[in-house]
CSV table of C-alpha atoms in Angstrom, one decimal:
chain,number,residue,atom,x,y,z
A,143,UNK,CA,0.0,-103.6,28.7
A,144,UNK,CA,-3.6,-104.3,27.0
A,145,UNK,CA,-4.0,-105.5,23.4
A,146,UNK,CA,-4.2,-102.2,21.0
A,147,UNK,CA,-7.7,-101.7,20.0
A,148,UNK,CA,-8.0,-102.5,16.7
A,149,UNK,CA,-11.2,-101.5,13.9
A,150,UNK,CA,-12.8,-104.8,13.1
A,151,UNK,CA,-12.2,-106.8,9.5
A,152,UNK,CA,-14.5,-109.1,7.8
A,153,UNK,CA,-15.3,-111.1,4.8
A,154,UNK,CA,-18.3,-110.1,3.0
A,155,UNK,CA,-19.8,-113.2,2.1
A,156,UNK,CA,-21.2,-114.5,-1.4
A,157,UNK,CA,-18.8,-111.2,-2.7
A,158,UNK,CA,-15.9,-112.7,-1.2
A,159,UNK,CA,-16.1,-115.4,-3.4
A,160,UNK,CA,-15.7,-113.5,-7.0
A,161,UNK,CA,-13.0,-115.2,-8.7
A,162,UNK,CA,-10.0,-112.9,-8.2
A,163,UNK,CA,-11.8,-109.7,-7.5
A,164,UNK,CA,-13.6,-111.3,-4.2
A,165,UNK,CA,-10.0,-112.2,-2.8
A,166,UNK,CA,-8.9,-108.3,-3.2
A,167,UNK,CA,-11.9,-105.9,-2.6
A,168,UNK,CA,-14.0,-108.6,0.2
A,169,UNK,CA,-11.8,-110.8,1.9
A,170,UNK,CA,-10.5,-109.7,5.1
A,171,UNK,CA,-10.6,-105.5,5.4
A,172,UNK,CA,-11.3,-103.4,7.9
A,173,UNK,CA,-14.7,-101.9,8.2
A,174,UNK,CA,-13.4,-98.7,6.8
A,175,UNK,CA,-12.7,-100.5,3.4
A,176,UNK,CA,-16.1,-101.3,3.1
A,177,UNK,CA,-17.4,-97.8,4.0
A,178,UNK,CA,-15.0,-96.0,1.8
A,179,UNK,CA,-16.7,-98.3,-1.0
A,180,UNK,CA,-19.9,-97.0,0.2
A,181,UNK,CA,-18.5,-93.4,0.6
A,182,UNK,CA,-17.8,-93.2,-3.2
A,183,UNK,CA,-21.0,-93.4,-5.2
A,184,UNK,CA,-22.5,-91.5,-2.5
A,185,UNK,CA,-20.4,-88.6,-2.7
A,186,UNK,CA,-20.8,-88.6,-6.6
A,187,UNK,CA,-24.3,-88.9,-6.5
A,188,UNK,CA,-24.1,-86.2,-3.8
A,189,UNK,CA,-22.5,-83.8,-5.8
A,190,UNK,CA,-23.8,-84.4,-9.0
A,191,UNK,CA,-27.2,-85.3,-8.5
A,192,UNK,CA,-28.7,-83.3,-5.8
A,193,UNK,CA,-30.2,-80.2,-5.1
A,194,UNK,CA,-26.9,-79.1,-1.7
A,195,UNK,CA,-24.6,-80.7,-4.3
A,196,UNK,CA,-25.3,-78.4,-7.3
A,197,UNK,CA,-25.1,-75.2,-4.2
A,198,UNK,CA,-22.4,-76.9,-3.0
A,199,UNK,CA,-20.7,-76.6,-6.8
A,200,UNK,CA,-22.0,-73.1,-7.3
A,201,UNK,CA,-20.7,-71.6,-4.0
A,202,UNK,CA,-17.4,-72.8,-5.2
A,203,UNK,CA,-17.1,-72.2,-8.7
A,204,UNK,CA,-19.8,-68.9,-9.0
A,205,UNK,CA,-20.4,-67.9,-5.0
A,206,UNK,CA,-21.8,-64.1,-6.2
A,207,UNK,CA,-24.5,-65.9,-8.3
A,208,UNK,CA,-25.2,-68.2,-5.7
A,209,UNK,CA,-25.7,-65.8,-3.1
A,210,UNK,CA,-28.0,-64.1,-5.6
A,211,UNK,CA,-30.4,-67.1,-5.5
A,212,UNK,CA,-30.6,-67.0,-1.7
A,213,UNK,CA,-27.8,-69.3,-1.2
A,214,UNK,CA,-25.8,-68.4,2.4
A,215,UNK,CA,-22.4,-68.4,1.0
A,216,UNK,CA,-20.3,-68.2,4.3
A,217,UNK,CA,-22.4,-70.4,6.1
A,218,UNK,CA,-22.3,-73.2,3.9
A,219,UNK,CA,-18.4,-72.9,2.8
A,220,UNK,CA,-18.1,-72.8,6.6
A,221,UNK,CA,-20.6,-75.9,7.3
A,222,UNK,CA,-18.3,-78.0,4.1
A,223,UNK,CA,-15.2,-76.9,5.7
A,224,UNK,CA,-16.3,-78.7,8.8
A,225,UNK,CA,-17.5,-82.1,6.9
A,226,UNK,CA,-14.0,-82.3,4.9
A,227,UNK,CA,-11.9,-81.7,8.5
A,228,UNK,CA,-14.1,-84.7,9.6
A,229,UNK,CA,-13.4,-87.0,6.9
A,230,UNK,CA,-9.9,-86.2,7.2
A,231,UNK,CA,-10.3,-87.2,11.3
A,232,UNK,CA,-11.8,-90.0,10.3
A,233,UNK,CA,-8.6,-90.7,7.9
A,234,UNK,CA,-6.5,-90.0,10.5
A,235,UNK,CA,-8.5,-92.7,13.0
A,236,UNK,CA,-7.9,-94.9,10.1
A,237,UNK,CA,-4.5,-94.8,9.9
A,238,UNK,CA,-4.0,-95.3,13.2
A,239,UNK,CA,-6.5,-97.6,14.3
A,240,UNK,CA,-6.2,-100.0,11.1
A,241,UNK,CA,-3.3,-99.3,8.2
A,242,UNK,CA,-0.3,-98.5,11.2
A,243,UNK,CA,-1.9,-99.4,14.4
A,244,UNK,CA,-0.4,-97.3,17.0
A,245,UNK,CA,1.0,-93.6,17.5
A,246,UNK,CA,4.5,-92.7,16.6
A,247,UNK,CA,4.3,-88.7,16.4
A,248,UNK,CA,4.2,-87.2,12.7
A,249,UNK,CA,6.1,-90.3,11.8
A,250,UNK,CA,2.5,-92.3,11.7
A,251,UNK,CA,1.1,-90.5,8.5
A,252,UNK,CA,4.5,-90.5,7.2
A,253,UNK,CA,3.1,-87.3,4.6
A,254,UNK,CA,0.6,-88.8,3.5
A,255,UNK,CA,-1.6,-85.2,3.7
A,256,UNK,CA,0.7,-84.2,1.2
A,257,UNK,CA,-0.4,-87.2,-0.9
A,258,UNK,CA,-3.7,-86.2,-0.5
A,259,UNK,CA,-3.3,-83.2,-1.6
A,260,UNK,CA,-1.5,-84.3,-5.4
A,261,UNK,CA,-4.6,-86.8,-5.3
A,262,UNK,CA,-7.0,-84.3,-5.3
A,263,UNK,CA,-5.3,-82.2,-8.4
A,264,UNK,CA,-5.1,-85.7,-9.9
A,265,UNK,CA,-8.8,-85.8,-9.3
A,266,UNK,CA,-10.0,-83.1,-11.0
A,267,UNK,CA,-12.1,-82.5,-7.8
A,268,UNK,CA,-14.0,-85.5,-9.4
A,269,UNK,CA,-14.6,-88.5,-6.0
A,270,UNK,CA,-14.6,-91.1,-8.5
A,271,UNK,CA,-11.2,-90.1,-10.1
A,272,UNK,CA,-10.0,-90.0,-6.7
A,273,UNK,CA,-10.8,-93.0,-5.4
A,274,UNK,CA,-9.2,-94.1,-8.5
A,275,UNK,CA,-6.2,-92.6,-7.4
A,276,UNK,CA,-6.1,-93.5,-4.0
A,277,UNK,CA,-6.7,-97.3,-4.7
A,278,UNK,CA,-3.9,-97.2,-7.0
A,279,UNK,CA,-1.4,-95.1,-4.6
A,280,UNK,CA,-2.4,-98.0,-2.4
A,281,UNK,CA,-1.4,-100.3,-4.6
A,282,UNK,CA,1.7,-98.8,-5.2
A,283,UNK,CA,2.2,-99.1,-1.4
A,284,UNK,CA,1.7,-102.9,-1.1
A,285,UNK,CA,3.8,-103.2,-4.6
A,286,UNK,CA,6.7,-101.9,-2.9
A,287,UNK,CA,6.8,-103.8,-0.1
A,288,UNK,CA,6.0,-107.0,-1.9
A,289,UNK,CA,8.6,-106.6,-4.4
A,290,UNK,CA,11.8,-106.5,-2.0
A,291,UNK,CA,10.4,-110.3,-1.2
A,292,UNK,CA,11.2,-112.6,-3.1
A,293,UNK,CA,15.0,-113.6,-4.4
A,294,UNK,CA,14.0,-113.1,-8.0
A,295,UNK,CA,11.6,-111.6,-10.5
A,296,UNK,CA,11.0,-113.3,-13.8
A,297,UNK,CA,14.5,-115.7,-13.3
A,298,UNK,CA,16.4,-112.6,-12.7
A,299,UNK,CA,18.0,-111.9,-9.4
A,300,UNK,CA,16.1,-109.3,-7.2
A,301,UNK,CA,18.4,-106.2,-6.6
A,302,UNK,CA,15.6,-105.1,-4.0
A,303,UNK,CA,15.8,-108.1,-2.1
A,304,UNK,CA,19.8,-108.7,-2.2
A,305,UNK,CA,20.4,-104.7,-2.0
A,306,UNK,CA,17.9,-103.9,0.8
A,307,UNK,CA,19.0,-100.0,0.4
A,308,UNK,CA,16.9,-99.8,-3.2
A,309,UNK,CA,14.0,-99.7,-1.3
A,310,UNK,CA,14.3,-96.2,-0.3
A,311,UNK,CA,14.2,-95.0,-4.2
A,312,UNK,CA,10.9,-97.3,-4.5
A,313,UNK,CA,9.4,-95.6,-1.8
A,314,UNK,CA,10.3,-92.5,-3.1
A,315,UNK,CA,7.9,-92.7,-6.4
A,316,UNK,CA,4.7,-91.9,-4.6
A,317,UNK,CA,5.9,-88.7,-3.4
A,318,UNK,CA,7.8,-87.8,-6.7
A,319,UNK,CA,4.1,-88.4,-8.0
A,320,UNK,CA,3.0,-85.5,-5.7
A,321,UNK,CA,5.8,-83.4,-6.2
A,322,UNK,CA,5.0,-83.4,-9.9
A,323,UNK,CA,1.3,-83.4,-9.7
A,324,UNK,CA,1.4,-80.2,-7.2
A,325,UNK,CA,4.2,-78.5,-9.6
A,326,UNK,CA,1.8,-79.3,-12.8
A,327,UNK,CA,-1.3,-77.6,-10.6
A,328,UNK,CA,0.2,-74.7,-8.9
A,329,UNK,CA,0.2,-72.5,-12.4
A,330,UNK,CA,-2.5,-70.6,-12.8
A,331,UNK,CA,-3.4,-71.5,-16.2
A,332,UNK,CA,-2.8,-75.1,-15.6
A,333,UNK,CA,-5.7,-74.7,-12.6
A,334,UNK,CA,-8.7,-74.5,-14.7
A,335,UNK,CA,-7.4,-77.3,-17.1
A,336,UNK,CA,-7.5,-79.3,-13.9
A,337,UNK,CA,-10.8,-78.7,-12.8
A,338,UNK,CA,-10.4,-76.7,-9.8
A,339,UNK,CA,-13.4,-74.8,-8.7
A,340,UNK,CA,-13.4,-70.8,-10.1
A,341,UNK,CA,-13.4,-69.6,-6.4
A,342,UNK,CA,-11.0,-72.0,-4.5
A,343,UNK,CA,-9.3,-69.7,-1.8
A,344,UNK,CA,-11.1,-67.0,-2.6
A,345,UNK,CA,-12.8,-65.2,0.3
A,346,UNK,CA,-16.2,-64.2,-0.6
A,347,UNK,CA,-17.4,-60.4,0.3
A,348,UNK,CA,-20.8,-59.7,-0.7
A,349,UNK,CA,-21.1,-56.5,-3.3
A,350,UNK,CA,-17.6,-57.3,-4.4
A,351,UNK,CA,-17.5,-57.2,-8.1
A,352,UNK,CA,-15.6,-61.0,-9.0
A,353,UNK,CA,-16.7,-64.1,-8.8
């Protein structure tokens, strides 16, 4: 059997040698890394800062007021439903093609939609806030794997590395963080507090009285 094809990693140069910070964010990551990096201010500025972002906000938060200025409601949630179902494909490639190389059936994303999902709530709808989250779920991640090395932690002995087992309950905490993120967002009142757009899942039927 052939090599599995795997998404290139580099070293960026010059960044790559930050004290401390090179060594984490430019040394060694996949391309995807690097374009996620990219992928964050732009979406930010996108939203915020230009003329399809503030339709794109409008059509989600005030879609009758939109469609008063001219605004194709239905086409555009339609054309925005299409660019978030490719960034999740491209996600998807991601996780198979550079985090867990291979294909093992659902086991491969392992729930992490569902993560995705509490991230987003997490967010506020805000990309910064959930790149913020997702570099630190990541982090989690790595922690939890790195801390069932090593025979012991600060002169104690590790009961992750003698008691293998523990490690389930570790990996349980990024999913407790879900379950409690989606709990906290799924009341109504509790919605707008977390900054989800005045329209989310709301069909909208022109001459309607609503939003």
């Amino acid at each position: 059997a052939g090599a599995l094809a795997l998404l290139p990693s580099y070293t960026v140069p010059l960044l790559s040698e930050i004290p401390f910070l090179g060594a984490i964010l430019f040394t060694r990551h996949s391309v995807m890394v690097y374009i996620g990096y990219f992928l964050i201010p732009a979406a930010w500025l996108f939203i915020n800062r230009t003329r399809p972002g503030m339709h794109l906000r409008a059509i989600g938060e005030f879609p009758a007021a939109a469609d008063a200025l001219g605004i194709n409601v239905v086409a555009l949630r339609h054309v925005y439903v299409f660019v978030g179902g490719m960034l999740a494909g491209l996600a998807g490639a991601t996780i198979s093609l550079a985090v867990s190389p291979g294909w093992f059936s659902e086991m491969t994303t392992s729930g992490y939609g569902w993560i995705s999902i509490g991230l987003v709530i997490f967010a506020q709808w805000d990309p910064v806030r959930a790149a913020v989250g997702s570099y630190a779920f990541g982090a989690l991640r790595r922690m939890i794997l790195d801390i069932q090395g090593p025979t012991s932690i600060l002169g104690l002995r590790n009961p992750f590395y003698y008691l293998p087992y523990w490690g389930f309950f570790l990996e349980m905490l990024p999913y407790l963080f879900t379950v409690i993120v989606l709990v906290i967002g799924s009341r109504e009142a509790m919605r707008k507090r977390l900054g989800a757009p005045s329209a989310l899942g709301l069909p909208y039927i022109r001459g309607e009285r609503g939003l």
